[in-house]
Every structure is written in C-alpha cells, then in structure tokens.
Coordinates of C-alpha atoms and ligand atoms in Angstrom, one line a residue:
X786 CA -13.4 -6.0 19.6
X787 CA -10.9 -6.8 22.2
X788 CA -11.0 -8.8 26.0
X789 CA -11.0 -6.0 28.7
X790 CA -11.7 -7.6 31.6
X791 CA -12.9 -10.7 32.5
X792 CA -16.5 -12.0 34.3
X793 CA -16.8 -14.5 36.8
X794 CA -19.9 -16.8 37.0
X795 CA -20.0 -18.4 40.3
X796 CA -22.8 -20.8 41.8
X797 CA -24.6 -21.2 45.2
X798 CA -25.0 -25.0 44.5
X799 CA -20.7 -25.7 44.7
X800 CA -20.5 -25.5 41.0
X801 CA -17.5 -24.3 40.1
X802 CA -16.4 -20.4 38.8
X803 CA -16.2 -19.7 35.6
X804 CA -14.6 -17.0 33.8
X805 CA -15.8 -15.2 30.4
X806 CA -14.3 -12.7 28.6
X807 CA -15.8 -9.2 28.4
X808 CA -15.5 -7.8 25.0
X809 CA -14.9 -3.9 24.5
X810 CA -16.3 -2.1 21.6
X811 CA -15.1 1.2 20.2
X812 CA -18.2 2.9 22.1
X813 CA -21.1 2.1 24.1
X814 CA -21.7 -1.1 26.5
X815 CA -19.3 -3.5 27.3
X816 CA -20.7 -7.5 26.5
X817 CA -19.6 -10.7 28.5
X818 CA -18.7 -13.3 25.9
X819 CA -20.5 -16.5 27.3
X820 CA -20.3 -18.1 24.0
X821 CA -19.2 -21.3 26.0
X822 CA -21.3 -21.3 28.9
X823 CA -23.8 -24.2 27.4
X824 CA -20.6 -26.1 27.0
X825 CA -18.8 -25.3 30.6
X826 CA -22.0 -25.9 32.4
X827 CA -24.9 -27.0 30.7
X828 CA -26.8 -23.7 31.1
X829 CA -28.2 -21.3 29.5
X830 CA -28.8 -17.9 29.9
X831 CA -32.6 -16.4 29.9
X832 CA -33.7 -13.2 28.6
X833 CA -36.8 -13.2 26.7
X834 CA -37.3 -10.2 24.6
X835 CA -33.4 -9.6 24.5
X836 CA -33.4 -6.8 27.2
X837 CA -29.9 -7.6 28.2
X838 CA -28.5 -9.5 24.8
X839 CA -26.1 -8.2 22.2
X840 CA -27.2 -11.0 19.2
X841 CA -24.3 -9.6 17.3
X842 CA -21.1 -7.4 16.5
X843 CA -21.9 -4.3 14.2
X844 CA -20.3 -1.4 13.1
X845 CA -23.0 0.4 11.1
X846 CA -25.6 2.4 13.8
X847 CA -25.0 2.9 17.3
X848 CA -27.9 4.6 19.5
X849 CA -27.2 6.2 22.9
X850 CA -30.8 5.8 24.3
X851 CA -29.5 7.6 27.8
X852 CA -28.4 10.7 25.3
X853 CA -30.5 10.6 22.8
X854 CA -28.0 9.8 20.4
X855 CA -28.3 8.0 17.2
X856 CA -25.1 7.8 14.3
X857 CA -25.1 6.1 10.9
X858 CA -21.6 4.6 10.7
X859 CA -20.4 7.3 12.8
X860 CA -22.1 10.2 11.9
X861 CA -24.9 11.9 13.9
X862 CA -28.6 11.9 12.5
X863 CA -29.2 15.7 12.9
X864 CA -25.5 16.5 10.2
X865 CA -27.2 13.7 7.4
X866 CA -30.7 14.9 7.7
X867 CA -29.3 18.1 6.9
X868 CA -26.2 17.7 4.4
X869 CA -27.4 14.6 2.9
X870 CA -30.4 13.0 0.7
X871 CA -31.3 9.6 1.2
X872 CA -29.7 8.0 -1.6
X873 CA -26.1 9.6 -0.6
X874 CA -27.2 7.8 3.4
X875 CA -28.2 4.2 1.4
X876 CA -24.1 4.5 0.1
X877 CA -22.8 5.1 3.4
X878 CA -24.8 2.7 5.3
X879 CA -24.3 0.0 2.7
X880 CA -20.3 1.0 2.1
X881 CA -19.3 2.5 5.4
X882 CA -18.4 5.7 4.3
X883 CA -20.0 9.0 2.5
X884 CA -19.6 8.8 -1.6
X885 CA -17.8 11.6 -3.4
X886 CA -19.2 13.1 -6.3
X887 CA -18.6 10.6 -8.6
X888 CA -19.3 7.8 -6.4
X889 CA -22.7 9.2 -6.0
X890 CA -23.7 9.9 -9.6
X891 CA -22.9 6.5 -10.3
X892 CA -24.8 4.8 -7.5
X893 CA -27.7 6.9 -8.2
X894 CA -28.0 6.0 -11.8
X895 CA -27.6 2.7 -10.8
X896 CA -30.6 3.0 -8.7
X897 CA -32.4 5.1 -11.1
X898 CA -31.9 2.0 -13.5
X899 CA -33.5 -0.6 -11.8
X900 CA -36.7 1.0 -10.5
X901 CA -39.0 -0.6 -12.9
X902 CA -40.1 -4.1 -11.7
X903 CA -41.1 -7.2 -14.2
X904 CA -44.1 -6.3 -15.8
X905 CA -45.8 -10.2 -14.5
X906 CA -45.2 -8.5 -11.1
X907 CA -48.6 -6.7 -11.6
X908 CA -50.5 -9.8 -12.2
X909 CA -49.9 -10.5 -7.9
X910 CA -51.4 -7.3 -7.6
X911 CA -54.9 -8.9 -8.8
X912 CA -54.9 -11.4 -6.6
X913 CA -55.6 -9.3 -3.3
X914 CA -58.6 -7.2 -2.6
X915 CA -58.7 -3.8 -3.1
X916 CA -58.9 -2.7 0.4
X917 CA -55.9 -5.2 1.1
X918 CA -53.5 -3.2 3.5
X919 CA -50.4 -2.2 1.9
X920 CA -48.2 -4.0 4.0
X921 CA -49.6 -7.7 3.4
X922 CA -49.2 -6.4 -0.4
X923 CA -45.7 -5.3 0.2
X924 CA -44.9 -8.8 2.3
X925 CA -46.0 -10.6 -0.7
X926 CA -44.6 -8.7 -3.6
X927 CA -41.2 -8.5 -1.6
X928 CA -41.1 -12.0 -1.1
X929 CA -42.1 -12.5 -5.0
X930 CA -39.5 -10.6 -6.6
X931 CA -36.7 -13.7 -5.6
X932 CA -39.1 -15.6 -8.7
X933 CA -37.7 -13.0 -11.2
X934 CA -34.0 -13.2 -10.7
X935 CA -33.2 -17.2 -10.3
X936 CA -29.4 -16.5 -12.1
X937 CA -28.7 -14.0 -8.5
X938 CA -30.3 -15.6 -5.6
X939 CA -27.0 -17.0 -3.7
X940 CA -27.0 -14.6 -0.8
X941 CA -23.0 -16.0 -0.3
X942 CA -21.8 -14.6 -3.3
X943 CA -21.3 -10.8 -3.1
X944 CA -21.9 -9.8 -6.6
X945 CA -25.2 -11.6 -6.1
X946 CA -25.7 -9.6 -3.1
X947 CA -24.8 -6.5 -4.3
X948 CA -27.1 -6.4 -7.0
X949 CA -29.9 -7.9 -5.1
X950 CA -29.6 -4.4 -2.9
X951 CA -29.8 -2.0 -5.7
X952 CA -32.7 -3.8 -7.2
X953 CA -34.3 -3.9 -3.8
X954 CA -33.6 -0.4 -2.3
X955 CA -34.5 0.9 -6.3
X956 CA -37.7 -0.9 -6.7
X957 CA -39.4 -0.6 -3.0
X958 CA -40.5 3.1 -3.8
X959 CA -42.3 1.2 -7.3
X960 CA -44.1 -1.3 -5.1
X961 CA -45.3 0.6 -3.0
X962 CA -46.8 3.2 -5.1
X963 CA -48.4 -0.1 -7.2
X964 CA -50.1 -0.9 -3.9
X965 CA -51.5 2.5 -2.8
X966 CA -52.5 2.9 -6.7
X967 CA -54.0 -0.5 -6.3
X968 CA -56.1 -0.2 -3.4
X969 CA -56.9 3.6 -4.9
X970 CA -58.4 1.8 -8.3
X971 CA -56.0 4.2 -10.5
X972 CA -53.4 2.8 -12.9
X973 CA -49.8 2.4 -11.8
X974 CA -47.5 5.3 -12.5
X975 CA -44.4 3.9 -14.6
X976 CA -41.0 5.4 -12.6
X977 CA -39.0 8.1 -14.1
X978 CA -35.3 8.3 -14.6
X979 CA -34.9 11.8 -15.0
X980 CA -36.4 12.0 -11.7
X981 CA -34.7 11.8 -8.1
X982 CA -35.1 8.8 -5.7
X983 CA -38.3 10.7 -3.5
X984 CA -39.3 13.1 -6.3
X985 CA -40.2 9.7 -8.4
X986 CA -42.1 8.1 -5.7
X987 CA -43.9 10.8 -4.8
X988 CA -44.8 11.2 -8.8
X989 CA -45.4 7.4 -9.1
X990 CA -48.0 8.1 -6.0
X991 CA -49.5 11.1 -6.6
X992 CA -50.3 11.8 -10.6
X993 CA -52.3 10.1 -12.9
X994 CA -52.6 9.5 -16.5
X995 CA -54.9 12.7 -17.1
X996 CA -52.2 14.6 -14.9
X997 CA -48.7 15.4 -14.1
X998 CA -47.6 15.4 -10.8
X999 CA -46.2 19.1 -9.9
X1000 CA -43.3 18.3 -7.8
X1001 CA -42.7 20.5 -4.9
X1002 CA -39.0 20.7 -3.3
X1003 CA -39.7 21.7 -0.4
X1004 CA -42.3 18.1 0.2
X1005 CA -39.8 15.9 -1.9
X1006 CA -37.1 17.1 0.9
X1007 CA -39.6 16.4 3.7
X1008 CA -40.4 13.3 2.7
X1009 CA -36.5 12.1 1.7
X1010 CA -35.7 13.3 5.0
X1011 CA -38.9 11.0 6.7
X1012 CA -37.0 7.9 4.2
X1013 CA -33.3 9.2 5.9
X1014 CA -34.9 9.3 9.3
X1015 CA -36.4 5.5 9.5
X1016 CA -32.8 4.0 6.8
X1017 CA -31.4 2.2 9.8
X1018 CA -31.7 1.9 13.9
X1019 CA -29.5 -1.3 14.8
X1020 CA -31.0 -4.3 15.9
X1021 CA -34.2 -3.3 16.3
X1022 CA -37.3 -6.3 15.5
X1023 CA -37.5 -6.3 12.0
X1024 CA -33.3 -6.2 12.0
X1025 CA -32.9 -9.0 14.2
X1026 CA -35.8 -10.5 12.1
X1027 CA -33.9 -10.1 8.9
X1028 CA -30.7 -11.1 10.3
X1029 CA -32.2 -14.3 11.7
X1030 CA -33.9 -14.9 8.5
X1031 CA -30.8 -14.5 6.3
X1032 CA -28.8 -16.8 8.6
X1033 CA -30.0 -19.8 7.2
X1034 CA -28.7 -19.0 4.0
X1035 CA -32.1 -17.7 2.4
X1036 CA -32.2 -15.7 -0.9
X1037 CA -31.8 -11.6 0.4
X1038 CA -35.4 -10.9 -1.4
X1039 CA -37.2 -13.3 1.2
X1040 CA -35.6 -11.9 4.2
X1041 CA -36.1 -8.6 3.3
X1042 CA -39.8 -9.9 3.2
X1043 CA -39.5 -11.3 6.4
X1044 CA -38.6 -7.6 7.9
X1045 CA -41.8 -6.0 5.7
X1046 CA -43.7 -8.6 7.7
X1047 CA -42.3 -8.5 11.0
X1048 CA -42.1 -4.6 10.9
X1049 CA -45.8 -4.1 10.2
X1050 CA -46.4 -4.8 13.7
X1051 CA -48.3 -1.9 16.2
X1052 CA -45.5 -2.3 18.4
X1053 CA -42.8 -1.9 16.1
X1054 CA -43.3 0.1 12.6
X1055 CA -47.2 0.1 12.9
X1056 CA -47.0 2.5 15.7
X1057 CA -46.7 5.7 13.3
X1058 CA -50.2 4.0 11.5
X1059 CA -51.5 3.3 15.5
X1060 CA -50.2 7.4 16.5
X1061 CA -52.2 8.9 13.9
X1062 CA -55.2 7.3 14.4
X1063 CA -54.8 7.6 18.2
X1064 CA -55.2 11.1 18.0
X1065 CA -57.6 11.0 15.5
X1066 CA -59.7 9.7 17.7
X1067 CA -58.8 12.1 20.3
X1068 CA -59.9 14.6 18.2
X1069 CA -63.3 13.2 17.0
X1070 CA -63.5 12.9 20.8
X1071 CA -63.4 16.4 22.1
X1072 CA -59.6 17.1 21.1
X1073 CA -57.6 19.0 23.4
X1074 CA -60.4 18.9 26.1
X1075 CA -60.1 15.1 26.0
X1076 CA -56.5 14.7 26.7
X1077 CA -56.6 14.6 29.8
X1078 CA -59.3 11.7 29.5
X1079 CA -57.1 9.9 27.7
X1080 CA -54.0 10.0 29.4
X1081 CA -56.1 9.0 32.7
X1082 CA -56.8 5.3 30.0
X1083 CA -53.3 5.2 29.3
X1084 CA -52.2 5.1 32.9
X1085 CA -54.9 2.4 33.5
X1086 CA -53.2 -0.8 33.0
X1087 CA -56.4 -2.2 32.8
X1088 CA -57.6 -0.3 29.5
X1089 CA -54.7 -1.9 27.0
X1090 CA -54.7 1.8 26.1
X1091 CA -50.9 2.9 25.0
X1092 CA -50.2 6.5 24.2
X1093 CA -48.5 5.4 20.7
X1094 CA -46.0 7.2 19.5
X1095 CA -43.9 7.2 22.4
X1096 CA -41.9 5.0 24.4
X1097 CA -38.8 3.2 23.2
X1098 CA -36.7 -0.1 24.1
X1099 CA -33.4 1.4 23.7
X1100 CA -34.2 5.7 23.9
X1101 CA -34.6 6.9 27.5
X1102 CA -34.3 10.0 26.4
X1103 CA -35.8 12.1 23.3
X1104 CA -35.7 10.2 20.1
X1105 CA -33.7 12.5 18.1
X1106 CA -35.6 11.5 14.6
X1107 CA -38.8 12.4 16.6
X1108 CA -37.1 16.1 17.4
X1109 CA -36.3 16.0 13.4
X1110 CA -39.8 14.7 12.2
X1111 CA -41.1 17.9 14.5
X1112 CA -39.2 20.2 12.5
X1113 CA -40.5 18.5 9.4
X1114 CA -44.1 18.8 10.6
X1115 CA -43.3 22.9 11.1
X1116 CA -41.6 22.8 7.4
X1117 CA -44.7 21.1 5.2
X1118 CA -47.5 22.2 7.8
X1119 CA -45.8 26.0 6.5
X1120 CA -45.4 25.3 2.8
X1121 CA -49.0 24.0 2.5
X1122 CA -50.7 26.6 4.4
X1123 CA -51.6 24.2 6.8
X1124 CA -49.8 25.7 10.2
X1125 CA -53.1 25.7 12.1
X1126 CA -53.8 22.1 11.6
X1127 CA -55.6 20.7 14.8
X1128 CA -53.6 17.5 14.9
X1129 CA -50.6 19.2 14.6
X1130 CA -51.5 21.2 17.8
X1131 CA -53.1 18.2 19.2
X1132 CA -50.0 16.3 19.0
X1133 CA -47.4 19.0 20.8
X1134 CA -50.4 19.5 23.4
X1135 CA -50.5 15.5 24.3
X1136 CA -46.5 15.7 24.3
X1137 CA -46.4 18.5 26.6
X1138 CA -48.7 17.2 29.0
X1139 CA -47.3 13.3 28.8
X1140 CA -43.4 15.2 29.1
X1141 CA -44.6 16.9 32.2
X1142 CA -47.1 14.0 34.0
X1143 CA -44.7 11.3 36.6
X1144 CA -46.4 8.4 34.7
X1145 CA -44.5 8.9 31.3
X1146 CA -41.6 10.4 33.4
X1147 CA -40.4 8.0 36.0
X1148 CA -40.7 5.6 32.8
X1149 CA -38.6 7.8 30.7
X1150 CA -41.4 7.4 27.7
X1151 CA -40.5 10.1 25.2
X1152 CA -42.2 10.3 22.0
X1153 CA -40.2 8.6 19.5
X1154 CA -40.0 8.6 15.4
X1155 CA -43.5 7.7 15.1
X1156 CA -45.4 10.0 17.1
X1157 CA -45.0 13.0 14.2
X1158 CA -44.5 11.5 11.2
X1159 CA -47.8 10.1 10.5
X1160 CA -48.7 14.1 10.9
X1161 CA -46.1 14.6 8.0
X1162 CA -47.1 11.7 5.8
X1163 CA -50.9 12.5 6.3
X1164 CA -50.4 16.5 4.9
X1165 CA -48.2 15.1 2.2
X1166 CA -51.5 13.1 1.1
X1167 CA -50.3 9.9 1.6
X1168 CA -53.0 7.6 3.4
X1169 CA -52.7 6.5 7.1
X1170 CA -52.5 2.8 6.0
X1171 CA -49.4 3.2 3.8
X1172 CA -47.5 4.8 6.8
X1173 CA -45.8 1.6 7.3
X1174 CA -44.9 0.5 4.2
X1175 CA -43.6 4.0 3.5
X1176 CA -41.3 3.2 6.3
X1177 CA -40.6 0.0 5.3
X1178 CA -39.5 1.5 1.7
X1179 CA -37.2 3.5 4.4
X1180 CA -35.6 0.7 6.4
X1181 CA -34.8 -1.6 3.7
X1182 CA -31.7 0.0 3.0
X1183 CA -30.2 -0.5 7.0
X1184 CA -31.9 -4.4 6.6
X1185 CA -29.5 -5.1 4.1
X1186 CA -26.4 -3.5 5.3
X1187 CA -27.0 -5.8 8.4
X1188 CA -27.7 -9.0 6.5
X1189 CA -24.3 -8.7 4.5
X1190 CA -22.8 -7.4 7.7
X1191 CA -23.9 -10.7 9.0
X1192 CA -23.1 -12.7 6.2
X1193 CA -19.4 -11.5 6.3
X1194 CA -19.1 -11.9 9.7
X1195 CA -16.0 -15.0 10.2
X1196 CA -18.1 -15.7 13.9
X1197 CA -21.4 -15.9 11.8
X1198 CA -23.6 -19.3 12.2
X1199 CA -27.3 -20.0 12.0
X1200 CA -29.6 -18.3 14.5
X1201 CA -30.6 -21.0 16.6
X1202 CA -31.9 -19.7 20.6
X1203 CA -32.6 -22.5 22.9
X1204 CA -35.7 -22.6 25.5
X1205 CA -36.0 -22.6 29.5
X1206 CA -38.6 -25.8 29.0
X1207 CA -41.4 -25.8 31.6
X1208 CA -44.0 -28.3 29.7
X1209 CA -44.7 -32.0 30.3
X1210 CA -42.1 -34.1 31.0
X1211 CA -42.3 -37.4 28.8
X1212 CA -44.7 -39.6 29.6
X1213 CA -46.8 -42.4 28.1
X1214 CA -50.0 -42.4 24.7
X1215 CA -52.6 -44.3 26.5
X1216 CA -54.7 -45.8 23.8
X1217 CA -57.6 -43.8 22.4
X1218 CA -59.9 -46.4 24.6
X1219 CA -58.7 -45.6 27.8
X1220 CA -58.3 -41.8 27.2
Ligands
SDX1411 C1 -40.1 1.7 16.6 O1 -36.4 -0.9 18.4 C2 -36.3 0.1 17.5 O2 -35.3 0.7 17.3 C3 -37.7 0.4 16.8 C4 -37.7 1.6 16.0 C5 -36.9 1.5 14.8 O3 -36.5 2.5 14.2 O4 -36.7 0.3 14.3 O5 -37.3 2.7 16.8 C6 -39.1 1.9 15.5 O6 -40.6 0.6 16.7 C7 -40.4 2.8 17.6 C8 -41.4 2.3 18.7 C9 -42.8 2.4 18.1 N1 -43.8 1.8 19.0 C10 -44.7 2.6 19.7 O7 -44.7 3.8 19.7 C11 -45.8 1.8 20.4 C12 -45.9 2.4 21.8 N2 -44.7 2.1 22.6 C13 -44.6 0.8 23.2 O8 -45.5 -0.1 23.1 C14 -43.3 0.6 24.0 O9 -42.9 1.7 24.5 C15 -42.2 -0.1 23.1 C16 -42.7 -1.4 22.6 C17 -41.8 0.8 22.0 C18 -41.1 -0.4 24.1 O10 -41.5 -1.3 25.0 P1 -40.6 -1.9 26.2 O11 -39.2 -1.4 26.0 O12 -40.7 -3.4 26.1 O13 -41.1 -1.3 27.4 P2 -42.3 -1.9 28.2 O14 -43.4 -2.3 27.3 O15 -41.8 -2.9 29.2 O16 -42.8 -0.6 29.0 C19 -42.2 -0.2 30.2 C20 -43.3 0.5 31.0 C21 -44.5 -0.4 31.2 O17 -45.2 0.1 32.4 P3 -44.9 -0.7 33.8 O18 -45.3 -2.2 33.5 O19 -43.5 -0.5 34.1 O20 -45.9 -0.1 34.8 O21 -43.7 1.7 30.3 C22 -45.1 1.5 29.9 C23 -45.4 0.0 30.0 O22 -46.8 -0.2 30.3 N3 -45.2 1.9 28.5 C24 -46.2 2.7 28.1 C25 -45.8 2.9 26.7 N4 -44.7 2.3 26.4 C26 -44.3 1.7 27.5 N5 -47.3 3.2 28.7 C27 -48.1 3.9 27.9 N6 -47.8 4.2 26.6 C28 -46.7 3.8 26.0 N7 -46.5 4.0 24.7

C-alpha cells in the first residue's frame, strides 16, 4: 500500500486546504487516506451505508463489480469451482495460498477431527421450538460453543485462533444438520470421519437411523461447489459485521455469531430463502403468464415488491457465482431427472425478461448468487428455511480469514464510527409538574 498521489480538501467558508494521501493498492480503486481529517478540521466525513468507504486494507478477495470479476487470494472463482473442493478453498483463504498434497491431507484430517460438537450442546437444542428457523438456532448455538472451550477464547493469541477456526469451519456443517434434524423431529446424525467435508453433511442431513444415506458424487460436488461459491466476498455485511465485532477484542465463536445473525437478513444472505419463495409464488400464481405481472410490482416503488435474487452493491455486471450456480442447477436438475422442473424454467424466463426490460438495465440489476441456488438446494432436498444457514456454514470460512486479517493488522483499532447529529440540542428536565 503505497502514497500515489495526494488529495486536496478545500472549503468555500476560507478554511484552509488540506492535503491527504491517496493510497494505491495492487489492483482496483484507489482510497484517500483521511485518517486525520477529524483532527485537521473537526469534520467528519458522511456516508451512511459505506457506498464510498474502504473500512479496511485486505488482501484475501477482490471483486470487480464493473467486470464481473470475483478472486480468492488471487485466483478467479470460475478455476476453484472447478479444480478445487471446498476444504482445499478454506486453506487458501485462511493461509493465502493453495495447499500441496500433504498440506491438504493434514488440514482435512484436522477438520475431519473436530466435527463432533460437546454432547451438552444438544441440550440448547430443547430449548427452541420445533418450527424455530434455523438461523436463530444457528445464532444461538454459534454463540454457545465459546462456553465449551474457556482454556482458547483469547482471540490475540494465534494458536487460540487457529484452533478456534478449525473447530468452527469443522463443526458448522454438525449444527446445522442438528437444526434441520431438530425442526424435522428425527434424531441427529453423528458425523463421519471416513467421510469428506460435503459428503458428511449431506449424510448428517439426509439419513436416518433405519437408513443409510446413499451418497451421490455428482450432488456432493454440487453442493461443495454451492459451499465454494458463498466461502468469501470481501466486506460484505456480515464481514464488516464480524470484523467490527472482533474489534473489541471478543472471543472468535461470538463474532462468528454476530455474522450468522447479521447475515440472516432478506437483504443480505436471506435473499436466496426470499428468491425461492418469490417465485414460488409466481408459480402458484399463474407462473410464466404472471411474470410480466410481477415485474410491472417490482417497478412500482410503491408495492415494496423486489425481484430477489438480483441486484448487487458492488456487481454491476453478472455475478459470476450466479453464472456458476446456473451451471449447477443444469448439472443436479440432469442427475435427478428433474430437467423440466418449472421453477427451473421459471427462473431463466424471469432473468431473461428482467436482462432485457430498461428498469433492471439502466440500474445494472443482474441476478446475483442467490437467485439460483435456492433452485439447487431445493432439488437437493434441503428445505427453503435452511438456505441461509447452509450459506452461513459457507461463509464462515472467509469471516475468519477477515477477523485474523484484522486482528494482525499493525493499523488495527476498535471500530468506533461517529454520527452527523441532527437531534435536540441540550436543554433543560422541567419537573414532572410542569411537564
Ligand atoms: C448478498 O455484499 C455482498 O457481497 C453480499 C453477498 C455476499 O456474498 O456476501 O453478495 C450476498 O447479499 C447478495 C445480495 C442478495 N440480496 C438480494 O438479492 C435482495 C434483492 N436485492 C437488493 O435488495 C439490492 O439489490 C441490494 C441490497 C443487494 C443492493 O442494494 P443497493 O446497492 O443498496 O442498491 P439500492 O437498493 O440503492 O438500489 C438501487 C436501485 C433502486 O432503485 P432507484 O431508487 O434508483 O429507482 O435499484 C433498485 C432500487 O429500488 N433495486 C431493485 C433491486 N435491487 C435494487 N429493484 C428491484 N429489485 C431488486 N432486487
């Protein structure tokens, strides 16, 4: 990170210039350092929702949203969704570059060790109701895993943190299958080690204790692509959430639970959840013959209607995980028989029509990671309400490579924004008498 150039701040009021230094990165947009501008002048600067903010230095995913470009520590999404599994994409994000053989034999066993979680863990389980959603299961059993491991909580010491990761990355798929078994009134399925990373889950999800769970390549592939696709997308929400959460020096299991929570949002990792049922209800509606009905809604800013699934702070361009999650949908839709399924047609009809209507194009809304992969998820069997805690298991990878990226960065200090203040100026408590 180095000073190009320099920016000048000047005011119409006679206060003076100032200069700040604009830092260059190896690619992508420039940033003004304006670290000091509080200091120099007393200001600060204003940009609710961080449209024009870089909150921090990383070197771990860059996203070209102009080019539809998206790289884990370098390399593009499209060469890892197709050379790698997810475990071998948890390595690099985490270490910064690909393992070797051996590298990845021994991280895998270390992950295939540490999937079980403390058997008291199931007693939270009992507390919720059945038809609790997933993801205020997951928020809470997240959160409750820092009361099982008091002798590794100090998120400064790297050992500490390094362990934290491989319990959290190896247990997440064992959580969430105790939830969807929860809310399904079936026993939880004990992990296996001889298994891989998506081939257990999908056994810990799927069979019972009357049956074994047939595992297909071809859907275990799908699906570890689906976990390779959502690992990590810079400092998205749920990032910046975990990032913000970490910087006060909490233990790594409670932040990550801050990103389960914040992520379960429609806006954010709800949307594939929101997509599905979107055209779900398209369908129950009239299907293709309704589109058009729909899309009218959705251009009505009167209607709160959002065509979900599409749309994207940073891609102004195709989301390339969406193109990826496409070619998924083609892949399990063909090994299950199922390449007729409406929704599946339903969904590339409403793309074609939004890709092609000036609404959705003078905005640049594209459809992004979530528009198909609740069409994935939902032939793979898994329900529509675990969608986001399936992404969740996902994305908790890339929230810890950011937290210790944060926590050894030198510049690194407590999140703390200020406020443009527009309330009540201080005044006076008249007494309750004369109120
Ligand atoms: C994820 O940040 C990440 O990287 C997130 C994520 C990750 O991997 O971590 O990529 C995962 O969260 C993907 C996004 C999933 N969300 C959705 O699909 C929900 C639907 N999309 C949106 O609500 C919206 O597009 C956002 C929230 C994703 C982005 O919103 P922005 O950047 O704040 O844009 P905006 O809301 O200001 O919209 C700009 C314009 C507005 O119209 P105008 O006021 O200019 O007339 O576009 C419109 C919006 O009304 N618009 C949409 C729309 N998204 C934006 N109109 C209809 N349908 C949509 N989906």
């Amino acid at each position: 990170m180095t000073a190009s150039s320099t920016a000048t701040l000047s005011f119409s009021d006679g206060s003076p210039s100032i200069e700040f230094p604009v830092l260059k990165g190896t690619v992508g947009p420039d940033v003004v350092d304006i670290k000091t501008l509080y200091g120099k002048t007393g200001k600060f600067t204003y940009d609710p929702g961080f449209m024009s903010t870089a909150a921090c230095r990383s070197a771990i995913t860059y996203i070209d949203g102009d080019k539809g470009e998206l790289l884990y520590r370098g390399y593009p999404i499209e060469q890892i969704a197709t050379n790698c599994d997810y475990l071998e994409t948890c390595y690099l994000l985490l270490n910064g570059e690909m393992p070797n053989a051996a590298q990845k034999d021994a991280f895998v066993s270390n992950v295939s060790h540490h999937t079980m979680v403390h058997e008291q863990m199931q007693f939270f389980l009992r507390g919720f109701r059945r038809d609790a959603h997933p993801m205020a299961i997951l928020t809470g059993m997240v959160g409750a895993l820092s009361a099982f491991y008091h002798d590794t909580l100090d998120i400064n010491n790297a050992e500490h943190r390094h362990i934290a990761a491989i319990r959290l990355i190896a247990k997440m798929p064992t959580l969430v299958s105790m939830a969807y078994k929860y809310s399904a009134g079936q026993p939880m399925i004990y992990p296996k080690n001889d298994l891989s990373y998506t081939a257990n889950f999908m056994r810990m999800m799927f069979a019972t204790p009357c049956e074994e769970y047939q595992v297909n390549d071809v859907l275990v592939r799908a699906l570890d692509r689906i976990f390779i696709l959502h690992a990590d997308h810079e400092q998205n929400a749920s990032t910046s959430t975990v990032r913000l959460c970490g910087s006060s020096g909490t233990n790594p299991y409670a932040a990550i639970a801050a990103g389960v929570a914040c992520l379960w949002g429609p806006a954010h990792g709800g949307a594939n959840e929101a997509a599905l049922s979107m055209l779900l209800d398209i369908q129950k509606n009239g299907g293709v013959e309704k589109i058009g009905e729909f899309i009218t809604a959705v251009k009505d800013k009167n209607s709160n209607v959002r065509l979900m699934g599409f749309g994207h702070r940073v891609y102004k361009n195709y989301d390339p995980r969406a193109k990826l999650m496409r070619e998924t949908c083609y892949e399990v839709l063909g090994e299950l028989g199922l390449q007729n399924d409406p929704l599946f047609k339903l969904a590339m009809e409403l793309e074609k029509i939004a890709l092609s209507d000036e609404y959705f194009v003078s905005r640049k809304l594209y459809p992004n990671v979530d528009f198909y992969s609740g069409i994935v998820q939902r032939a793979l069997g898994i329900p529509t309400s675990l969608f986001t805690a399936i992404f969740a298991l996902a994305r908790t990878v890339g929230w810890i490579a950011q937290l210790n990226e944060m926590l050894a960065d030198p510049d690194q200090k407590i999140g703390r924004p200020r406020q443009l203040f527009t309330g009540a100026t201080a005044r006076d408590v008249m007494p309750l008498h004369q109120r």
